[in-house]
Amino acid sequence: MAKKNKTAARIKMVVFMFSITFVFVVLLSFVHLYTKSRVTRNEKLFLKRSVLYTADMQIPNSDEDLDIFFSENVTETAGINSIPEYRFKNSSIVIYTIDGAGLWGVIRAHVGFDSKTGKMTGIDFIKQSETPGLGARIAEDWFREQFRGKKGPFTYVPEGENDTESQFDAITGATVTTKAIKDIVNKVTAINNAEWKRVNNE
Amino acid sequence: MNNKINKITLANLGRDNPVFVQILGICSTLAVTNVLKNTVVMSIGLVFVTALSNVTVSILRKQIPTRIRMMVTTMIIASYVILVDIVLKAYLPDVSRQLGPYVGLIITNCIIMGRAEAFALNNKPFISFVDGMSSGIGYTYVLLIIAFFRELMGSGTVWGFTVLGSWWVKWSIMVMAPGAFFMLAVFIWIVKGVIIKDPEEVK
Amino acid sequence: MSEGIGVFGIFFAAIFTSNILLTLYLGTCSFLAVSRQVKTAVGLGFAVIFVMTATSALNWLIYNFLLKPFDLDYLKYIVFIIVIAAFVQIVEMVIERVSETLYTALGIFLPLITVNCAILGVSLFMIIRNYTFSQSVSFGLGSGVGWMIAIIAMAGIREKLANARIPKGLEGAGITLIIAGIMAMAFMGFTGMMGLS
């Protein structure tokens, strides 16, 4: 008798767990599907804003203007080593999307160059999971803005001490992240130089 | 009823505070408190999840088989956290990007689990809601205090704005792991030593 | 990002340089609660190593062969936590049947493990960092060992402290957190040795 009860209890347990999981998963899937288009649109807008920020261009205020500006002026192609590139109409600016290895995971950045002068127009991080307060400070304005108008290959110096064209401020306490950023910008610099050579030869 | 609500709220904010008396939810207390902004975002998510999961567990409390109650509770908590995440992604994408890495931390926050186990399993839904809310708030203000000092001393800023000038030598250790442990220890020391005079009375 | 780091590199990094407890604070709750005696700390430590390694392998398989192909990425938290909870439950049942001694040694710790944030943390990190299967397993094993080293060391220190005079407000949690802070600083020293994260 006792054994029978035990089996019954066990079955009830499994059924209960199964049904409650089922209810929640269905609920979540519903919300997920309902918001999916919004989420994808948000992500696209985020990427577009980031591209314009990197190119040091005016970002249109409304989402509609942003879409219009993009469809009229910007082309997205796969460039050398199939690294995604954004190019602008009537402009020599190129934006590369590039990955690097950070402390906790992948750092993905948009890096912009004026391919005529080889100078950077800007950098923006679209994906990073660095330590908040330390490595994550790469997303702060002072860090991103310091790259505008600079020319690689880069080296880093202690915070607040950069004064030549090829130096940038490191982040105190986040050496691994700083190194990762150095690798990223130098990698893109090399790609951009190759690209520049190719264009000149044509 | 009103009386009970007041009592629970007060207890969760002071004498039974989840962080410095029950020592719960330490993991996330330490992980997010080096910058004030992240702390606020995470806390709001936490208050929401604690309150709702408490209600849900309380509604189901008579049906949940005892042996698997932990499994059920974690499942409920995880569902709400994902819900928060999805909703934020769709309607407040900027906040969601901030919260991103902490979503997982909310799930594993022992406060939510602890309240569900200790309170919601034995109480009615509404009162469980109150309990969840107030524990969440009790947790939040402790976090805010710690985060304030860690950011101030570690980066010389508050909410990202520079407060201490360049004369301040930043204590990077405060932003890193050991600083979190020390700060929380000092906080507990002050609270236990000064505010709660007699620790025996609390129990 | 994962190709550059070897399996052994990950294993040692998880134990020392990025100890899951002392640099990521994961699993602090049970760390504070169970570190009073070395004996119990060892028991819990072994249980954590076992569950962490097994669930990181299981979750990796489930994530890469079930969730990813069917675009169910958003469900990963829920799935991971269920896998962990179910695994712990099954292990508990099996141990109870198989060996009485093992059950008294390990069994009592198993329910505690479900709520140990470190277990879920390991599963989440291996996804975020894009580890391969073998990397994930060594990461799970390494994190478990690292966690155990930290908790045993802490328990050893606390046993000695039992007879020491401690300021009143610092008794219990306060002093434990300070020790954890000092330990975290000591472990930071390993970073320079390894140059790997």
Coordinates of C-alpha atoms in Angstrom, one line a residue, chain C residues 74-187:
Chain C
Y74 CA 15.6 33.2 -24.9
L75 CA 14.6 30.1 -22.8
K76 CA 18.1 29.3 -21.8
Y77 CA 17.8 30.5 -18.2
I78 CA 14.8 28.4 -17.5
V79 CA 16.2 25.3 -19.2
F80 CA 19.5 25.6 -17.4
I81 CA 18.0 25.9 -14.0
I82 CA 15.6 23.0 -14.6
V83 CA 18.5 20.8 -15.8
I84 CA 20.5 21.7 -12.7
A85 CA 17.6 21.2 -10.3
A86 CA 16.6 17.9 -11.9
F87 CA 20.1 16.7 -12.0
V88 CA 20.6 17.4 -8.3
Q89 CA 17.3 15.7 -7.5
I90 CA 18.2 12.5 -9.5
V91 CA 21.6 12.3 -8.0
E92 CA 20.1 12.6 -4.5
M93 CA 17.7 9.7 -5.3
V94 CA 20.5 7.6 -6.7
I95 CA 22.9 8.1 -3.9
E96 CA 20.2 7.4 -1.3
R97 CA 19.6 4.0 -2.9
V98 CA 23.2 3.1 -3.6
S99 CA 25.2 4.0 -0.6
E100 CA 24.2 5.0 2.9
T101 CA 27.6 6.4 3.7
L102 CA 27.9 8.4 0.6
Y103 CA 24.4 9.8 1.3
T104 CA 25.2 11.0 4.8
A105 CA 28.5 12.5 3.5
L106 CA 27.2 14.2 0.4
G107 CA 23.4 13.9 0.4
I108 CA 22.6 16.6 2.9
F109 CA 24.5 19.1 0.8
L110 CA 22.7 18.4 -2.5
P111 CA 19.5 20.5 -1.9
L112 CA 21.8 23.4 -1.0
I113 CA 23.5 23.2 -4.4
T114 CA 20.4 23.9 -6.4
V115 CA 20.4 27.4 -5.0
N116 CA 24.2 27.9 -5.4
C117 CA 24.5 30.7 -7.9
A118 CA 27.9 29.5 -9.0
I119 CA 26.4 26.4 -10.7
L120 CA 24.1 28.5 -13.0
G121 CA 26.9 31.1 -13.3
V122 CA 29.2 28.5 -14.9
S123 CA 26.6 27.4 -17.4
L124 CA 25.8 31.0 -18.3
F125 CA 29.5 32.0 -18.7
M126 CA 30.4 29.2 -20.9
I127 CA 27.6 30.3 -23.3
I128 CA 28.6 34.0 -23.1
R129 CA 32.2 33.1 -23.8
N130 CA 31.5 30.7 -26.6
Y131 CA 33.4 27.7 -25.2
T132 CA 33.7 24.4 -27.0
F133 CA 32.5 21.3 -25.3
S134 CA 35.9 20.3 -23.8
Q135 CA 36.6 23.9 -22.8
S136 CA 33.2 24.0 -21.0
V137 CA 33.8 20.8 -19.1
S138 CA 37.3 21.9 -18.0
F139 CA 35.8 25.3 -17.1
G140 CA 33.1 23.6 -15.0
L141 CA 35.7 21.3 -13.3
G142 CA 38.1 24.1 -12.7
S143 CA 35.5 26.4 -11.2
G144 CA 34.4 23.6 -8.9
V145 CA 37.9 23.0 -7.7
G146 CA 38.5 26.7 -7.3
W147 CA 35.3 27.0 -5.3
M148 CA 36.3 24.1 -3.1
I149 CA 39.8 25.5 -2.4
A150 CA 38.3 28.8 -1.4
I151 CA 35.7 27.3 0.9
I152 CA 38.2 24.9 2.6
A153 CA 40.7 27.7 3.1
M154 CA 38.0 29.9 4.6
A155 CA 36.8 27.1 6.9
G156 CA 40.3 26.5 8.1
I157 CA 40.8 30.1 9.0
R158 CA 37.4 30.3 10.7
E159 CA 38.1 27.3 12.8
K160 CA 41.1 29.1 14.1
L161 CA 39.1 32.2 14.7
A162 CA 36.6 30.4 16.8
N163 CA 38.6 31.1 19.9
A164 CA 39.8 34.6 18.9
R165 CA 38.4 37.8 20.2
I166 CA 36.5 39.6 17.5
P167 CA 34.8 43.0 17.8
K168 CA 31.2 42.4 18.6
G169 CA 29.6 43.8 15.4
L170 CA 32.0 41.9 13.2
E171 CA 31.2 38.5 14.6
G172 CA 29.9 36.0 12.1
A173 CA 29.3 37.5 8.7
G174 CA 31.4 40.6 9.1
I175 CA 34.7 38.9 9.8
T176 CA 34.0 36.2 7.2
L177 CA 33.6 38.9 4.6
I178 CA 36.8 40.6 5.6
I179 CA 38.7 37.3 5.3
A180 CA 37.1 36.8 1.9
G181 CA 38.3 40.2 0.8
I182 CA 41.8 39.5 1.9
M183 CA 41.7 36.1 0.2
A184 CA 40.4 37.8 -3.0
M185 CA 43.4 40.1 -2.9
A186 CA 45.8 37.2 -2.5
F187 CA 44.2 35.4 -5.5

